[in-house]
């Protein structure tokens, strides 16, 4: 499955919230396609993106990065933010 359309849809669904908090979102995908459970991937990315928005909301310049990297025969995917953390 293509990863970028899923990420684009998740970001589009949160466009108003991202604009309100002024968050900049960067996307850096080394893996354009992956093999995964679509529903599980969408749910996981939704939760990670929602947490990134929630916990970086109070930062002066909120930044969220969605990144994937090839490692051996796998694709590692993560969501990173500059928020308060856990």
XYZ file of C-alpha atoms in Angstrom:
86
model
C 0.000 0.000 0.000
C 1.112 3.545 -0.643
C 2.021 5.319 2.585
C 1.840 8.956 1.471
C -1.923 9.067 0.681
C -2.704 7.678 4.146
C -0.537 10.294 5.838
C -1.908 13.084 3.647
C -5.490 12.098 4.559
C -4.692 12.022 8.284
C -3.092 15.454 8.110
C -5.959 16.846 6.020
C -8.450 15.611 8.622
C -6.554 17.626 11.239
C -5.772 20.685 9.101
C -7.854 23.099 11.166
C -6.348 21.953 14.457
C -2.822 22.081 13.011
C -3.430 25.607 11.738
C -4.871 26.786 15.058
C -1.821 25.660 17.008
C 0.577 26.750 14.259
C 2.214 23.349 13.917
C 4.530 22.708 11.003
C 4.363 19.133 9.706
C 7.208 17.610 7.729
C 7.051 14.284 5.932
C 10.174 12.337 4.970
C 9.330 8.904 3.578
C 12.109 6.599 2.502
C 9.514 3.824 2.149
C 6.891 4.932 -0.395
C 4.990 1.662 -0.063
C 4.644 -0.768 2.796
C 2.930 -4.029 3.596
C 0.746 -3.611 6.674
C -2.738 -3.976 8.067
C -4.369 -0.826 6.668
C -6.860 -0.278 9.474
C -4.260 -0.935 12.163
C -1.776 1.418 10.509
C -4.353 4.192 10.174
C -5.416 3.806 13.809
C -1.820 3.815 15.045
C -0.783 6.822 12.960
C -3.975 8.663 13.979
C -3.179 8.152 17.658
C 0.470 9.167 17.244
C -0.452 12.271 15.257
C -3.157 13.255 17.751
C -0.675 12.895 20.622
C 1.941 14.921 18.750
C -0.581 17.728 18.231
C -1.797 17.566 21.818
C 1.613 17.589 23.469
C 3.262 20.160 21.218
C 0.356 22.614 21.281
C 1.905 24.820 23.995
C 5.350 25.013 22.354
C 6.279 28.339 20.743
C 6.967 26.745 17.341
C 5.362 23.293 17.248
C 6.937 20.868 14.792
C 5.768 17.389 13.909
C 7.742 15.035 11.693
C 6.477 11.831 10.102
C 9.423 9.771 8.940
C 10.091 6.334 7.489
C 13.420 4.622 6.925
C 14.413 1.348 5.305
C 16.252 -0.951 7.682
C 17.236 -4.348 6.327
C 13.984 -5.751 4.919
C 11.735 -3.571 7.082
C 10.331 -0.089 7.052
C 10.605 1.802 10.335
C 7.948 4.500 10.670
C 7.691 7.096 13.422
C 6.029 10.357 14.420
C 8.209 12.876 16.249
C 7.331 16.208 17.828
C 9.007 18.895 19.906
C 6.353 18.874 22.597
C 6.610 18.311 26.329
C 7.004 14.544 26.099
C 5.972 12.012 28.678
